[in-house]
PDB file of C-alpha atoms in Angstrom:
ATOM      1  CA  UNK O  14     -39.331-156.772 -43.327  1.00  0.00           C
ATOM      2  CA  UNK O  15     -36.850-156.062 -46.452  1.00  0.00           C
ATOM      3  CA  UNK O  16     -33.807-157.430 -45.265  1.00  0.00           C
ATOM      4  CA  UNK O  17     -32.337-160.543 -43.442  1.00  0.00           C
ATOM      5  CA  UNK O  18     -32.230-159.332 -39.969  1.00  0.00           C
ATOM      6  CA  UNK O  19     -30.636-160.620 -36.906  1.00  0.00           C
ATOM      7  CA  UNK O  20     -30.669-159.684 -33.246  1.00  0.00           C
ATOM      8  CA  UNK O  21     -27.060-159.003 -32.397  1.00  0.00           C
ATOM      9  CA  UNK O  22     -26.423-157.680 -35.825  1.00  0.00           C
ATOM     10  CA  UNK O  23     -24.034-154.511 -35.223  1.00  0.00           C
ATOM     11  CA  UNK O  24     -22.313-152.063 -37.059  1.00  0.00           C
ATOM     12  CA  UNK O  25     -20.040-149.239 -35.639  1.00  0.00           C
ATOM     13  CA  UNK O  26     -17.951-146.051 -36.849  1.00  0.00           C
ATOM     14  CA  UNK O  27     -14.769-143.842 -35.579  1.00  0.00           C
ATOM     15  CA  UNK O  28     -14.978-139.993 -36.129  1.00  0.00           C
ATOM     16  CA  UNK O  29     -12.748-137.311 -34.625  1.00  0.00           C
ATOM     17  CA  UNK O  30     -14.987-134.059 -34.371  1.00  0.00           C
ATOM     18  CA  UNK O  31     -13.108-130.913 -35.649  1.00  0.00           C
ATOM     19  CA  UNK O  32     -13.265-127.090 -34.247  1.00  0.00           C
ATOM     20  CA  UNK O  33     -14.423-126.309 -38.156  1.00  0.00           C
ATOM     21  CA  UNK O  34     -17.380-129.160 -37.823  1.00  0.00           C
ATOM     22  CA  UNK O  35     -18.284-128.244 -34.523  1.00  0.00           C
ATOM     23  CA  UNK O  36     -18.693-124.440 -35.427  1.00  0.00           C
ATOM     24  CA  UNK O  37     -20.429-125.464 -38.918  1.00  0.00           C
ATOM     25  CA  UNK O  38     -22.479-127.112 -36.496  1.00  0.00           C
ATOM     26  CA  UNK O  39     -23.383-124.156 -34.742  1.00  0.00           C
ATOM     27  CA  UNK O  40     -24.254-122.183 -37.675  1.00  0.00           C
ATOM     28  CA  UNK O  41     -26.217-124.516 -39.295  1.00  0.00           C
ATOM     29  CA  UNK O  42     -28.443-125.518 -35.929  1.00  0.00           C
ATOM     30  CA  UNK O  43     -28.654-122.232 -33.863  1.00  0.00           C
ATOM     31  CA  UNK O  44     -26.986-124.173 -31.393  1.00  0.00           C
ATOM     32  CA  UNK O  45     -24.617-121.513 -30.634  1.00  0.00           C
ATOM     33  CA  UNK O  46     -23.985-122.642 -26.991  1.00  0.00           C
ATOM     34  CA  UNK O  47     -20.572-121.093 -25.924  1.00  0.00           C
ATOM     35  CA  UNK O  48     -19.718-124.366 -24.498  1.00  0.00           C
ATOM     36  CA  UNK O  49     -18.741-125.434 -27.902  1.00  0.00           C
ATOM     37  CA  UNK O  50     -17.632-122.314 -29.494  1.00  0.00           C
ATOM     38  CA  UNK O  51     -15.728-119.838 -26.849  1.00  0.00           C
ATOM     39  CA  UNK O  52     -12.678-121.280 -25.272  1.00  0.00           C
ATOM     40  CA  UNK O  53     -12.545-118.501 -22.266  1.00  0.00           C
ATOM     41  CA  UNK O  54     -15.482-119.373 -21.576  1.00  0.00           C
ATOM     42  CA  UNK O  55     -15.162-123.315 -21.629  1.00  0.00           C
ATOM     43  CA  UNK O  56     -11.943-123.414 -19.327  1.00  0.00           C
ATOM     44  CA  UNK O  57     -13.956-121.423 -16.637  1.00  0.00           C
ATOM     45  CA  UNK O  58     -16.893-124.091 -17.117  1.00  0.00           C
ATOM     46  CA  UNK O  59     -17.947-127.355 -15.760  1.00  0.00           C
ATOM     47  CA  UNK O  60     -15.750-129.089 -17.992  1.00  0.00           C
ATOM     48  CA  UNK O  61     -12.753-126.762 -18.780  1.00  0.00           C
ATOM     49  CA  UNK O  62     -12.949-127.053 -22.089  1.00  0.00           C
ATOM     50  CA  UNK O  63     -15.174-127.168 -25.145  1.00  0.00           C
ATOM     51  CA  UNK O  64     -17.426-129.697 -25.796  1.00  0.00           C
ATOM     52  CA  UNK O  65     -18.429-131.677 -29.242  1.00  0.00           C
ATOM     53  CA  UNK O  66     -22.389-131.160 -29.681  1.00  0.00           C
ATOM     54  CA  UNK O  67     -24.668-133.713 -28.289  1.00  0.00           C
ATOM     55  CA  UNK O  68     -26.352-134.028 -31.064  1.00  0.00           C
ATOM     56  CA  UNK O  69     -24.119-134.016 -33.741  1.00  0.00           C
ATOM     57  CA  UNK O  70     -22.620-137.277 -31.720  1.00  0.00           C
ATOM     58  CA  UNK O  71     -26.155-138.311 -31.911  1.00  0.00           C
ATOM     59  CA  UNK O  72     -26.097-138.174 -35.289  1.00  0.00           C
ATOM     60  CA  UNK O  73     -23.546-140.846 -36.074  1.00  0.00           C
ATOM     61  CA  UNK O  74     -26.331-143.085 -34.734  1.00  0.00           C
ATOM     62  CA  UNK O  75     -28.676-141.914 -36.949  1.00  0.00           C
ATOM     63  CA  UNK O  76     -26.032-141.870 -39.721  1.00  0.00           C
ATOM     64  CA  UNK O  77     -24.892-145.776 -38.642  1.00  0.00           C
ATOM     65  CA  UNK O  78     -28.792-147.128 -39.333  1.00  0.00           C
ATOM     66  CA  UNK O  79     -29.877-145.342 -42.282  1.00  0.00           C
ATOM     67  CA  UNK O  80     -27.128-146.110 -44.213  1.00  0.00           C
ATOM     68  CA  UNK O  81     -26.180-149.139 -42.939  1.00  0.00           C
ATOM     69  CA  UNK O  82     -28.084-151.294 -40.442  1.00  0.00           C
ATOM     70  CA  UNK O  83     -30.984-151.566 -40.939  1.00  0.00           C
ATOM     71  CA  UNK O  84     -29.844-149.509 -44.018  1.00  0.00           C
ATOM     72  CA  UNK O  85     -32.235-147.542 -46.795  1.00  0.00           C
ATOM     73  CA  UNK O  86     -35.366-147.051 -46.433  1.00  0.00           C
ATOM     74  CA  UNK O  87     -35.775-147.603 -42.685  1.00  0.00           C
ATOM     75  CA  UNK O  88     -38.272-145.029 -40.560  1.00  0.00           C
ATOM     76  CA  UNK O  89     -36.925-143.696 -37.463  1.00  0.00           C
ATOM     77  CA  UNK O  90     -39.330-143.732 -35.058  1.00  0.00           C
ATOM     78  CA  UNK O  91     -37.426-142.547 -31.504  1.00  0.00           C
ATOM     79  CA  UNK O  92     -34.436-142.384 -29.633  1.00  0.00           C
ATOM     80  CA  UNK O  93     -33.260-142.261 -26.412  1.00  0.00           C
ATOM     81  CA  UNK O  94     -30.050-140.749 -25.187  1.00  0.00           C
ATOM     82  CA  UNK O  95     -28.187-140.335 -21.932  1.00  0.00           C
ATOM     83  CA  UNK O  96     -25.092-138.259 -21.971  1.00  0.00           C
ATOM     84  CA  UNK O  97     -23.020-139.596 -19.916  1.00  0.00           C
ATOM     85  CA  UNK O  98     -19.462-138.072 -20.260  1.00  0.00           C
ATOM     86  CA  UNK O  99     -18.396-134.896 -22.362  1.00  0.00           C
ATOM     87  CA  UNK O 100     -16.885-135.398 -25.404  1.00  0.00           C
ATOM     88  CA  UNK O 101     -13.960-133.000 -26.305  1.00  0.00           C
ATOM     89  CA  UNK O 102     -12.916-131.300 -30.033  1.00  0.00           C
ATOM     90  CA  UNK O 103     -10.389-133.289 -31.278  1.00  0.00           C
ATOM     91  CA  UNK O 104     -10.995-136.417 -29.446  1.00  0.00           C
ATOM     92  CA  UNK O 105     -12.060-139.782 -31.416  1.00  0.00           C
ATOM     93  CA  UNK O 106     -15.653-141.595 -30.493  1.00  0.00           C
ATOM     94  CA  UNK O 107     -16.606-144.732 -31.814  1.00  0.00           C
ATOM     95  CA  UNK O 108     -21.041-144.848 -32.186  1.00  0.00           C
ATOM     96  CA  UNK O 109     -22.400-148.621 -32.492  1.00  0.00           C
ATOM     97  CA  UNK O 110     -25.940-149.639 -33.534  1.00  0.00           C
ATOM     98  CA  UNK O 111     -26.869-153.260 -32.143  1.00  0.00           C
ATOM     99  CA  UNK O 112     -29.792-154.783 -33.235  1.00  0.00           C
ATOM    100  CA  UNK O 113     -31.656-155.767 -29.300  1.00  0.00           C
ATOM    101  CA  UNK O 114     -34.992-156.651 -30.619  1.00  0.00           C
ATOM    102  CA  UNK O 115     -36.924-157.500 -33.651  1.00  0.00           C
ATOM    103  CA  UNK O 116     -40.892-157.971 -33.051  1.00  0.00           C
ATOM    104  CA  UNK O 117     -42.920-160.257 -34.811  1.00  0.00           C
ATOM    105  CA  UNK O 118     -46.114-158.360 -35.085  1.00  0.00           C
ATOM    106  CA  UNK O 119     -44.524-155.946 -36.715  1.00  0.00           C
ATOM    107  CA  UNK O 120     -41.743-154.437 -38.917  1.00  0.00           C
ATOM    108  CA  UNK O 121     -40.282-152.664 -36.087  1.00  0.00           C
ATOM    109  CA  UNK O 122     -36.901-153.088 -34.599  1.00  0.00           C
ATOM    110  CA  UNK O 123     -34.828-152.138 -31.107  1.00  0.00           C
ATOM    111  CA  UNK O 124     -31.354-151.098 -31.513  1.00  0.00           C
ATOM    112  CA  UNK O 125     -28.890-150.043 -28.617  1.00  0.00           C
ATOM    113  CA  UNK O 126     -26.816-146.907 -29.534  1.00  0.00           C
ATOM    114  CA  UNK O 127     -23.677-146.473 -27.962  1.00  0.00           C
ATOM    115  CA  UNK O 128     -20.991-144.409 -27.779  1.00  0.00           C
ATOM    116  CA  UNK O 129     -17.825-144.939 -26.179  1.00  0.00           C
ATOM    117  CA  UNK O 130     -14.318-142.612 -26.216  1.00  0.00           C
ATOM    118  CA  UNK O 131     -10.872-143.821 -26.718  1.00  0.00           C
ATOM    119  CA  UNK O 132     -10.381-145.257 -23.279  1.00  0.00           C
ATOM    120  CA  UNK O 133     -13.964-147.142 -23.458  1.00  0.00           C
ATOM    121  CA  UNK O 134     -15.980-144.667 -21.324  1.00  0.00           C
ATOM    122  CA  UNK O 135     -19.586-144.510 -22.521  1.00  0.00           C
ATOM    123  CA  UNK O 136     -20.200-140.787 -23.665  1.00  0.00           C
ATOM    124  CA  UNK O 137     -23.983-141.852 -24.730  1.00  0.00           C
ATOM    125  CA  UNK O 138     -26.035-144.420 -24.377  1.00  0.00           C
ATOM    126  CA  UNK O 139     -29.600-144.810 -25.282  1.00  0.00           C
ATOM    127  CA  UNK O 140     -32.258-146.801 -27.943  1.00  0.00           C
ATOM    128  CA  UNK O 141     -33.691-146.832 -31.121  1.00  0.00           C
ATOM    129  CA  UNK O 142     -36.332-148.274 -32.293  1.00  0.00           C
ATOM    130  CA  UNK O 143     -37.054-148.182 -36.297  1.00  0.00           C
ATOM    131  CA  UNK O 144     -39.659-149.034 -38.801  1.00  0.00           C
ATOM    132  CA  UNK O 145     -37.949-150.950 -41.186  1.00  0.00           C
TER     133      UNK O 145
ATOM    134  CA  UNK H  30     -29.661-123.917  -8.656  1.00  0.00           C
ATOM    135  CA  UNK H  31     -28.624-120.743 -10.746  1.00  0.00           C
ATOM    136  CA  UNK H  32     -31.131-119.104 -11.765  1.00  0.00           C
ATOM    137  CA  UNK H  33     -34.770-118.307 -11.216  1.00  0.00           C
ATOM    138  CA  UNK H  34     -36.353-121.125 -12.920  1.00  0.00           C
ATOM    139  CA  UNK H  35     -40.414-122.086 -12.970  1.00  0.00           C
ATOM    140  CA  UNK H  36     -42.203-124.550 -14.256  1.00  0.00           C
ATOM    141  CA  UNK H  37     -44.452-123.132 -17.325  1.00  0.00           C
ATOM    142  CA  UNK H  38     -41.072-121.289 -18.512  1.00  0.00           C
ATOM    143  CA  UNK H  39     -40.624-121.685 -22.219  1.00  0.00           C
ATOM    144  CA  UNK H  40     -39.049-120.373 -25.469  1.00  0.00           C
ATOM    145  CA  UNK H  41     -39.457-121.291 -28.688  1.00  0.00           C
ATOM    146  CA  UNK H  42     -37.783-120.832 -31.976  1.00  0.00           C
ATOM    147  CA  UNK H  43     -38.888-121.036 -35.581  1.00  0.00           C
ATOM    148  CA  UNK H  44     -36.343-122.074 -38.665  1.00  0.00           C
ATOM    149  CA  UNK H  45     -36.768-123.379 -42.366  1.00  0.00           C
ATOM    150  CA  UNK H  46     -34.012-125.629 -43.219  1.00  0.00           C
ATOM    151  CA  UNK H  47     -32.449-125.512 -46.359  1.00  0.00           C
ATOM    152  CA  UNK H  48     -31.083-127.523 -49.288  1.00  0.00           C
ATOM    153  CA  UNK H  49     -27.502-126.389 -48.209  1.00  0.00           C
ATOM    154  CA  UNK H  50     -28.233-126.879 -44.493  1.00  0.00           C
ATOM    155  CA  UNK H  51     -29.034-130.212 -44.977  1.00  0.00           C
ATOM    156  CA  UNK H  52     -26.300-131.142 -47.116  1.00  0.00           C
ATOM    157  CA  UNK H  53     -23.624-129.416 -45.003  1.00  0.00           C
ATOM    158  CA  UNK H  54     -25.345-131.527 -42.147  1.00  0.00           C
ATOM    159  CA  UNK H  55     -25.154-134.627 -43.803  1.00  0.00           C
ATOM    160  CA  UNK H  56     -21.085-133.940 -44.392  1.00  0.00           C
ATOM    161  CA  UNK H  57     -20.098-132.961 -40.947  1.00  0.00           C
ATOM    162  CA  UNK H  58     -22.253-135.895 -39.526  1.00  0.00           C
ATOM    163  CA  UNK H  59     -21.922-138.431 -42.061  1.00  0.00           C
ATOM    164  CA  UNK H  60     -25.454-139.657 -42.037  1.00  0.00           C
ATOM    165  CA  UNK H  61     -25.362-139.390 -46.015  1.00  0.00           C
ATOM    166  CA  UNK H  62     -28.884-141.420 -45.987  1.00  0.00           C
ATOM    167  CA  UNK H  63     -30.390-140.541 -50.000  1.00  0.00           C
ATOM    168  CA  UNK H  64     -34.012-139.729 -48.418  1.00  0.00           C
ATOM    169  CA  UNK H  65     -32.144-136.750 -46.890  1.00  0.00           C
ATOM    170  CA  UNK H  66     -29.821-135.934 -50.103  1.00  0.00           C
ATOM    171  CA  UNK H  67     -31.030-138.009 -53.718  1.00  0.00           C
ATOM    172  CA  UNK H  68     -34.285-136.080 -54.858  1.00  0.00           C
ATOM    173  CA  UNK H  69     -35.247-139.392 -57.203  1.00  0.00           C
ATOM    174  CA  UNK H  70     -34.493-141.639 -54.468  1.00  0.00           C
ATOM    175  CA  UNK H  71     -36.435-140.102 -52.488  1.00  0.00           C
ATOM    176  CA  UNK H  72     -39.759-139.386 -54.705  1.00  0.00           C
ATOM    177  CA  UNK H  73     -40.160-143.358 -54.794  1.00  0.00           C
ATOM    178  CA  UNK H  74     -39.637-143.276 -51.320  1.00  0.00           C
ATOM    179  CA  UNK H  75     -42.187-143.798 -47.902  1.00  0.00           C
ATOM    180  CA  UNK H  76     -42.376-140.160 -48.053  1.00  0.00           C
ATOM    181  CA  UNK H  77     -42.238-138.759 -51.232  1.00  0.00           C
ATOM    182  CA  UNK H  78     -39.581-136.101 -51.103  1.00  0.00           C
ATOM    183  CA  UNK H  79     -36.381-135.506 -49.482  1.00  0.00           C
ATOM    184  CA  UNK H  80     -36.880-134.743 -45.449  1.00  0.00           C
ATOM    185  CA  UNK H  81     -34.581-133.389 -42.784  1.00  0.00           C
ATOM    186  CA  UNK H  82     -32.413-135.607 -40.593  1.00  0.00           C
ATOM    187  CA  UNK H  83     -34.687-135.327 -37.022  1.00  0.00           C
ATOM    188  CA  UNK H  84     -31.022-134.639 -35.314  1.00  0.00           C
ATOM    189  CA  UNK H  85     -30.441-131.266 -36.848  1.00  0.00           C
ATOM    190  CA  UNK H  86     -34.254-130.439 -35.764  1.00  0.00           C
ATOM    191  CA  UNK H  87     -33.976-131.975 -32.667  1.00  0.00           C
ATOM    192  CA  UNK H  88     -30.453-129.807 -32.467  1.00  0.00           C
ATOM    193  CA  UNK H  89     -33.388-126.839 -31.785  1.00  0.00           C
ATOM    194  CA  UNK H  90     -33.927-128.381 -28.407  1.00  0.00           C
ATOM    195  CA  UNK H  91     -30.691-128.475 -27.579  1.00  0.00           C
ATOM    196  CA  UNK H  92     -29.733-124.619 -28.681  1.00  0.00           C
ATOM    197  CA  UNK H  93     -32.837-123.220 -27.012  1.00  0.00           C
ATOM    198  CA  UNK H  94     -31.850-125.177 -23.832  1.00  0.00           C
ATOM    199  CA  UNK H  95     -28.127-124.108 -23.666  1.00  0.00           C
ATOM    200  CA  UNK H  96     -28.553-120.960 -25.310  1.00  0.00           C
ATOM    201  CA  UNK H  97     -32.032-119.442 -23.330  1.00  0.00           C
ATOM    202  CA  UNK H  98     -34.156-122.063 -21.362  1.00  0.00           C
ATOM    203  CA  UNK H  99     -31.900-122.720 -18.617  1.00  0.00           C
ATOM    204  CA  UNK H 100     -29.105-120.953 -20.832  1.00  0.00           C
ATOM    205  CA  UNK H 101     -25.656-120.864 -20.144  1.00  0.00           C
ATOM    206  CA  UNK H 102     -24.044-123.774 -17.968  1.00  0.00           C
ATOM    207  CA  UNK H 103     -27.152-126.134 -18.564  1.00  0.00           C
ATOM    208  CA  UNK H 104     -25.604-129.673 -18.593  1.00  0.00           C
ATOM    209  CA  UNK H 105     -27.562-132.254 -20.613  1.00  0.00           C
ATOM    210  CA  UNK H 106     -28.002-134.875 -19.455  1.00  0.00           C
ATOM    211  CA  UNK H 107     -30.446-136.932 -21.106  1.00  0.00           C
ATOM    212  CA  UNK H 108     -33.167-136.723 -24.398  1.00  0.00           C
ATOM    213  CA  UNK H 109     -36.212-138.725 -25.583  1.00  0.00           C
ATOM    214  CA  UNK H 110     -37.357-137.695 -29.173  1.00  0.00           C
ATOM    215  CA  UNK H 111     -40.449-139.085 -30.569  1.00  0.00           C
ATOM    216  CA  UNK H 112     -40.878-138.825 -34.112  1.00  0.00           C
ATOM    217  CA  UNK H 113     -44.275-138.605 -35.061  1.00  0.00           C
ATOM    218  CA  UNK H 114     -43.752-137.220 -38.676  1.00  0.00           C
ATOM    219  CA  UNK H 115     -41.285-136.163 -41.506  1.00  0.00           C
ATOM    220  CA  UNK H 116     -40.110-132.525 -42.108  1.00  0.00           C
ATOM    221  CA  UNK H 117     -39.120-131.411 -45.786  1.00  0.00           C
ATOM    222  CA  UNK H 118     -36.769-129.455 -46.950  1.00  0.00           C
ATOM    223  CA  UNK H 119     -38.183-125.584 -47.161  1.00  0.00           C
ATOM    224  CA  UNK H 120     -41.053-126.492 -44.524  1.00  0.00           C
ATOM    225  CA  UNK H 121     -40.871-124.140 -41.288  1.00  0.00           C
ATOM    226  CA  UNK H 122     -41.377-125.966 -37.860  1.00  0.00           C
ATOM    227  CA  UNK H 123     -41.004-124.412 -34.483  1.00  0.00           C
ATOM    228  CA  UNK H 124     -39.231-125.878 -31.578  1.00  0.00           C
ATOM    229  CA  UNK H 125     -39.720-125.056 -27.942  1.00  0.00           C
ATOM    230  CA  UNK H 126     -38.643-125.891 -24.716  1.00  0.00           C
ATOM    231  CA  UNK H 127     -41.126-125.773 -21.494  1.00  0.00           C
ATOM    232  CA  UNK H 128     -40.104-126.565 -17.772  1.00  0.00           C
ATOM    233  CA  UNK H 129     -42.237-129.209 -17.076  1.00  0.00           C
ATOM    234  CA  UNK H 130     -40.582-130.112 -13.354  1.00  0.00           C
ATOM    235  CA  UNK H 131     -37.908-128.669 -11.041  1.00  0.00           C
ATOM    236  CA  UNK H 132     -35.943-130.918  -8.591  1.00  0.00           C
ATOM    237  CA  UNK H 133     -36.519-129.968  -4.745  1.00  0.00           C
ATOM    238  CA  UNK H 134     -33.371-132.012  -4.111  1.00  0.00           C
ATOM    239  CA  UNK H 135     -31.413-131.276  -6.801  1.00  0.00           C
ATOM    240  CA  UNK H 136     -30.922-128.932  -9.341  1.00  0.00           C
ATOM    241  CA  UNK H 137     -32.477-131.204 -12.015  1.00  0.00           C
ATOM    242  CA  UNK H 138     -34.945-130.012 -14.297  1.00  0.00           C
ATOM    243  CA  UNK H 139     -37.461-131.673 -17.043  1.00  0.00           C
ATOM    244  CA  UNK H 140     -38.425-129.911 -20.077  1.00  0.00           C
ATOM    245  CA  UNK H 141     -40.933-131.096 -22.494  1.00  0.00           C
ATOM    246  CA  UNK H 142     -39.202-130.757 -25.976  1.00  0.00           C
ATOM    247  CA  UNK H 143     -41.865-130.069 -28.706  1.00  0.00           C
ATOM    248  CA  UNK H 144     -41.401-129.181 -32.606  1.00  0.00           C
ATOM    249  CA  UNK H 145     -44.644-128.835 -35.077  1.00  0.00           C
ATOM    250  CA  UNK H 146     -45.090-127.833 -38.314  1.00  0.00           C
ATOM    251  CA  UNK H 147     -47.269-124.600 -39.633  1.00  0.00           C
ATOM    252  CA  UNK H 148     -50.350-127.255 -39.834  1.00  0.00           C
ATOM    253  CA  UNK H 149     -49.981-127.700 -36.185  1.00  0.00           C
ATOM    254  CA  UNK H 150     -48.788-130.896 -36.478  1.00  0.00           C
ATOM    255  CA  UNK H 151     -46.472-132.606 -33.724  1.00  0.00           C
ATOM    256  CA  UNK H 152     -43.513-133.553 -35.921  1.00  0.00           C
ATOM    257  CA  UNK H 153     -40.938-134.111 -32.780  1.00  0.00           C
ATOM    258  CA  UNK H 154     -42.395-134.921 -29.434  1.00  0.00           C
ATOM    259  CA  UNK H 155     -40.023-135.760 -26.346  1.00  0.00           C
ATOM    260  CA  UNK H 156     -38.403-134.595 -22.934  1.00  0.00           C
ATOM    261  CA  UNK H 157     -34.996-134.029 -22.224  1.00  0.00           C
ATOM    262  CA  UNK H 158     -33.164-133.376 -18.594  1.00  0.00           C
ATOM    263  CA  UNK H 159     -30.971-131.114 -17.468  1.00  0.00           C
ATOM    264  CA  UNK H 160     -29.002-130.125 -14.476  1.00  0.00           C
ATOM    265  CA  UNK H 161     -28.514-126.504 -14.136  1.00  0.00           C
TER     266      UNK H 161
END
């Protein structure tokens, strides 16, 4: 174990997905799902309008504990998510990593990852766990 | 239940991701970790060489799912991702999707999400759901 970790140690981040992100997004994945991309067809759908990527929200988690906790150098061994609400273009998230267990056989550790919207809904929820 | 789903249905897709991929990845998502951008911090790393972040592969899953395998109007609703071993930048790894069990009660499905490497070897192992 490198560093001086706690359980309950968290760190969290704010992001506003854009219409250029999301469609960079697109490009760059395949992931060309008209749900994000095609407004006609997102206000006939499900939701109304077009949704922010799953997994580029994902990716704030995995952004949140490589950089910063546990930080450099840690292994990502498996996540979890549940989507549990949409996330629109243009509409701020905050991600948070939480530390929920550190074993003591190994270097591996549990983190919740969360996501919540503005007013506090949880958009994903799900686990980590991390060589670190 | 929309369309004429069985379980054995898959797809599958094959990609190389690039040096610019990855960096535009790392800028929309803001998961600057070096071991996915800084080629010397990354030789004296765990692995060696700079790798991709597993949420652009795993973004394969999701495009094959929303895209082809249910397709269009597949909600996610939830993702496990296992990952059993790094990708590099250049290396070619195919994802697919396979309908592993259909709801009688609802229209749930469960699809085994799989991506290896031209060795063969699993390099994301997991199972997402979806209602359709």
């Amino acid at each position: 174990m490198k560093k001086d970790l706690k359980v309950g140690d968290s760190v969290s981040i704010s992001k506003v997905f854009s219409d250029l992100e999301v469609r960079q997004f697109a490009e760059i994945s395949g992931d060309t799902n008209p749900i994000h991309l095609d407004e006609a067809y997102a206000c006939e759908s499900f939701f109304g309008q077009r949704i922010v990527h799953g997994m580029l929200l994902a990716s704030l988690f995995s952004g949140l504990m490589g950089v910063k906790l546990p930080g450099e150098g840690a292994i990502y061994l498996g996540q979890t998510l549940n989507f549990k609400a949409p996330v629109m273009i243009g509409e701020r998230v905050t991600a948070s990593v939480e530390i929920i267990n550190i074993r003591q056989d190994k270097p591996i550790v549990k983190v919740r990852t969360l996501c919540i919207n503005d007013q506090g809904q949880v958009v994903i929820d799900g686990e980590a766990v991390l060589k670190v």
